[in-house]
Amino acid sequence: MKKKSKKEDVKLKFNSSWEYAPAPESKDHVKINSSYDLFINGKFTAPDSGKYFDTINPATETKIAKVADANEKDVDKAVKAARNAYDNVWSKMPAKERGKYIYRIARVMQERARELAVIESMDGGKAIRESRDIDIPLAAAHFFYYAGWADKIDYAVPGSKSRSLGVAGQIIPWNFPLLMAAWKIAPALAAGNTVVLKPAETTPLTALKLAEIIQEADLPPGVVNIITGAGATGAALVNHPGIDKIAFTGSTDVGKIIQKSIAGTGKKYTLELGGKAANIIFEDAAIDQAVEGIVNGIFFNQGHVCCAGSRLFVQESVMDTVVRKLKDRMETLIVGDPLDKNTDIGAINSKEQLGKIKQYLKIGVNEGGEMYQSSCALPSKGFWCRPTLFTNVSQSSRIVTEEIFGPVLGIQSFRTVEEAIEKANNIPYGLSGGVWTDKGSKIFKVTSQLRAGVIWANTYNKFDPTSPFGGYKESGVGREGGLHGLMPYLELV
Amino acid sequence: MKATKHAFMDSPSIDQVGVEERISRLTKRSIKKESKLTALKMALSMVDLTTLDAKDTPGKVRQLCIKAMHPHDAVPGIPQVAAVCVYPTMVRVAKETLKGSKIQVAAVSTAFPSGMSTRKVKIEETRYAVNEGADEIDMVISRGHFLQGEYNYVFDEIAAVKEACGAAHLKVILETGELSTLDNVRLASDIAMQAGADFIKTSTGKIQPAATLPVTLVMLEAIRDFYYETGKKIGMKPAGGIATAKLAIQYLVVLRETLGEDWLNPKMFRFGASTLANDLLMQIVKEHSGVYQSIDYFSKD
């Protein structure tokens, strides 16, 4: 081994005199109404509540549009429309015809991809690089994938027949608004169900744009209904007796409430809940690529990712190197205007979420954690958080065990493979994980013992419509995506 | 006895998929307006204007040197290139033509491009080029010995050529197109730097593939690790296959986000290229005038 230099001045400088000029994506082609009603029975309908709420751009704190607030009566109207469409149209339609409609939705989404990407970034704060290259193409890919299943359901479960459930109530989160809508709607429709979907209150716009696309695709009225509102609207949907299945993505706390409230009702459910994933770096890993994987794991989408690699475990022999490289890499992350094509990390989704993240930063420091943040400048308006890491933390630190849902990484060291596995599993969550090593056999040994639904080896945060996704333990029930993702929308007969 | 990889170094493994993913993210950086003009001028100032043909003559080399000093005087504020790169027998004429300018003369050496000769001949050739006035020596490594696992041989040869260089700067060409894996690129980079290279360089330009962005990233990361280990800053020269301004800017983005400010200058980074300069000039003029000019407005020397 060579002697490490202890010279203090050995440090790379990333505040370059060669700055990248702003490269904002154009908003000219985007049409956003000043006000949106509820999408019920194929038409935009004023809410019975008469109430509207504002959706704002978290990067500027300015209002983008006002959106209807659905009350119980509105929910009832939507569920009845879905029931009517199910009984009279969708369940009677030949499967091949259903498939054609789903393909059509996918194609229109692709045609309007740029518009959708810009709106997603404006409404949710995520970098256009991600909404353009990941969210929107992946959402369309889900519709394409499940469209293919529509007329092949009989072959999904060899040796048995299946049928659709009826009306699905679907509640989605604010971190991947359109993508989550696609995850929910596409398999439901392919399996022959109709849908009432409620997007999150801070990010309703792309779901409402999807309603326009559904109109353009000429889907029969009532097959997909999209109602906006906050928690009360979601509760009304969950508790509506006309719902046959609940699909929820969101926090573990709300997931538990849903599970309690539908206990004994016979409603089927899938819950995709929180996570606190272990990302494990072994000493024989390709270190520079692993560092990139750490960055993709925790700073993707501002860390608003249920499967984010928020607990980093690094083998002690490479700990210093990994932390040094990570800090250097963090210096090159550009935080700012989500619509700028060079932005790596956009705005925190809401004031409330930023408050929660800041709270955790305080907790981390009070617990004795050593906090490091990149030195980037932040815009004066909007909700922002610098990429952050904590060292000197342990499994007993709250920032290491609780889901923060922000760009905050807790780093712990380990000595042996067994210790890594034990620590990785020592958490109530079990949604995802990552393993980095050059040794194939180690990958199999570790991944087979990690208690998590999705585990990536030598990469992180990769998604594909053909691959099932879902959690162990308090990270959820059921799977979405792939063949597995059809099952929650089918009943074997 | 053969030195195995781990006998004298601890090069990390490289994951090719991860490297390509990183490059694809870096090449999505959008470089516009004033940042583009800055990059174009920086790239031009980093060019090693190269002629390495068997049919090279003093006349040809002289013309190339004039181009190096006066890339496009019609537009003010255009920098000169960093160096002119020639065969050893052309060093004297290049040196004379460039007299009074700050442009360096680089000479390829060590039985370029194959390196298939004895160490004695290689050292002799290097000394000759330095005596003729070369400021920089671009040597090739013995790829055959490297692929045989004779890393000590490769190391010793580089160290011996470095000694023969005297005050001249040594660039070590790995010829990455013949090394086959990124693991090998990394290992060869580490050997070259530890043996005394001032610069590491991808290619001779005579073998395909020549320079690529993934190979360059791996070499820059090797330079970064060497810097943190020793405090020494090693330069980087991708060569061959970089013909457009757009691609050159992508290299600069990779450089900026891997090694940072201290490497964004001709002392630490060079482009080995013959046709790149004219595309850079065409783009610089376009940034000034707003329109593209015909290629006939740019000198072909």
XYZ file of N, CA and C in Angstrom, chain A residues 276 278 311 313 394-397 400-402 412 418-430 449-451 473:
87
model
N -36.463 2.617 3.750
C -35.209 3.194 4.252
C -34.132 2.224 3.793
N -31.019 0.072 2.393
C -29.586 -0.065 2.604
C -28.894 -0.136 1.246
N -29.763 4.702 3.524
C -28.798 4.208 4.515
C -27.610 3.639 3.762
N -24.056 1.856 3.652
C -23.113 1.043 4.421
C -21.848 0.871 3.593
N -25.299 5.926 13.715
C -25.388 4.478 13.874
C -26.838 4.033 13.742
N -27.057 2.742 13.865
C -28.406 2.193 13.740
C -29.351 2.756 14.798
N -28.797 3.372 15.823
C -29.665 3.927 16.854
C -30.005 5.402 16.589
N -29.467 5.981 15.502
C -29.789 7.372 15.179
C -31.148 7.440 14.477
N -31.176 7.686 10.749
C -30.804 6.450 10.053
C -31.973 5.468 9.977
N -32.905 5.584 10.925
C -33.984 4.593 10.952
C -35.314 5.127 10.442
N -35.492 6.450 10.418
C -36.785 6.992 9.995
C -36.701 7.534 8.580
N -22.867 4.666 7.429
C -22.282 3.834 8.484
C -21.251 2.898 7.862
N -21.474 -10.460 6.926
C -22.559 -10.795 7.853
C -23.068 -9.548 8.566
N -22.114 -8.704 8.962
C -22.497 -7.478 9.658
C -23.334 -6.579 8.736
N -22.931 -6.502 7.468
C -23.674 -5.671 6.511
C -25.108 -6.170 6.372
N -25.257 -7.481 6.243
C -26.597 -8.047 6.061
C -27.449 -7.816 7.308
N -26.852 -8.039 8.476
C -27.597 -7.869 9.717
C -28.080 -6.432 9.881
N -27.187 -5.498 9.614
C -27.565 -4.085 9.767
C -28.581 -3.667 8.709
N -28.395 -4.154 7.498
C -29.324 -3.783 6.413
C -30.738 -4.236 6.753
N -30.869 -5.412 7.354
C -32.197 -5.945 7.668
C -32.759 -5.401 8.979
N -31.943 -4.723 9.736
C -32.347 -4.239 11.063
C -33.133 -2.933 10.932
N -34.353 -3.040 10.392
C -35.183 -1.863 10.118
C -36.598 -2.379 9.857
N -37.629 -1.608 10.247
C -38.996 -2.104 9.994
C -39.378 -2.106 8.517
N -38.609 -1.402 7.707
C -38.925 -1.321 6.279
C -38.239 -2.443 5.496
N -38.664 -2.624 4.258
C -38.010 -3.620 3.406
C -38.414 -3.445 1.953
N -30.152 -12.807 1.061
C -30.423 -12.674 2.498
C -30.994 -11.323 2.900
N -31.050 -10.391 1.959
C -31.639 -9.094 2.279
C -33.156 -9.208 2.228
N -33.817 -8.680 3.261
C -35.269 -8.747 3.313
C -35.841 -7.472 2.694
N -42.280 -6.355 4.914
C -42.509 -5.749 6.232
C -43.359 -4.476 6.106
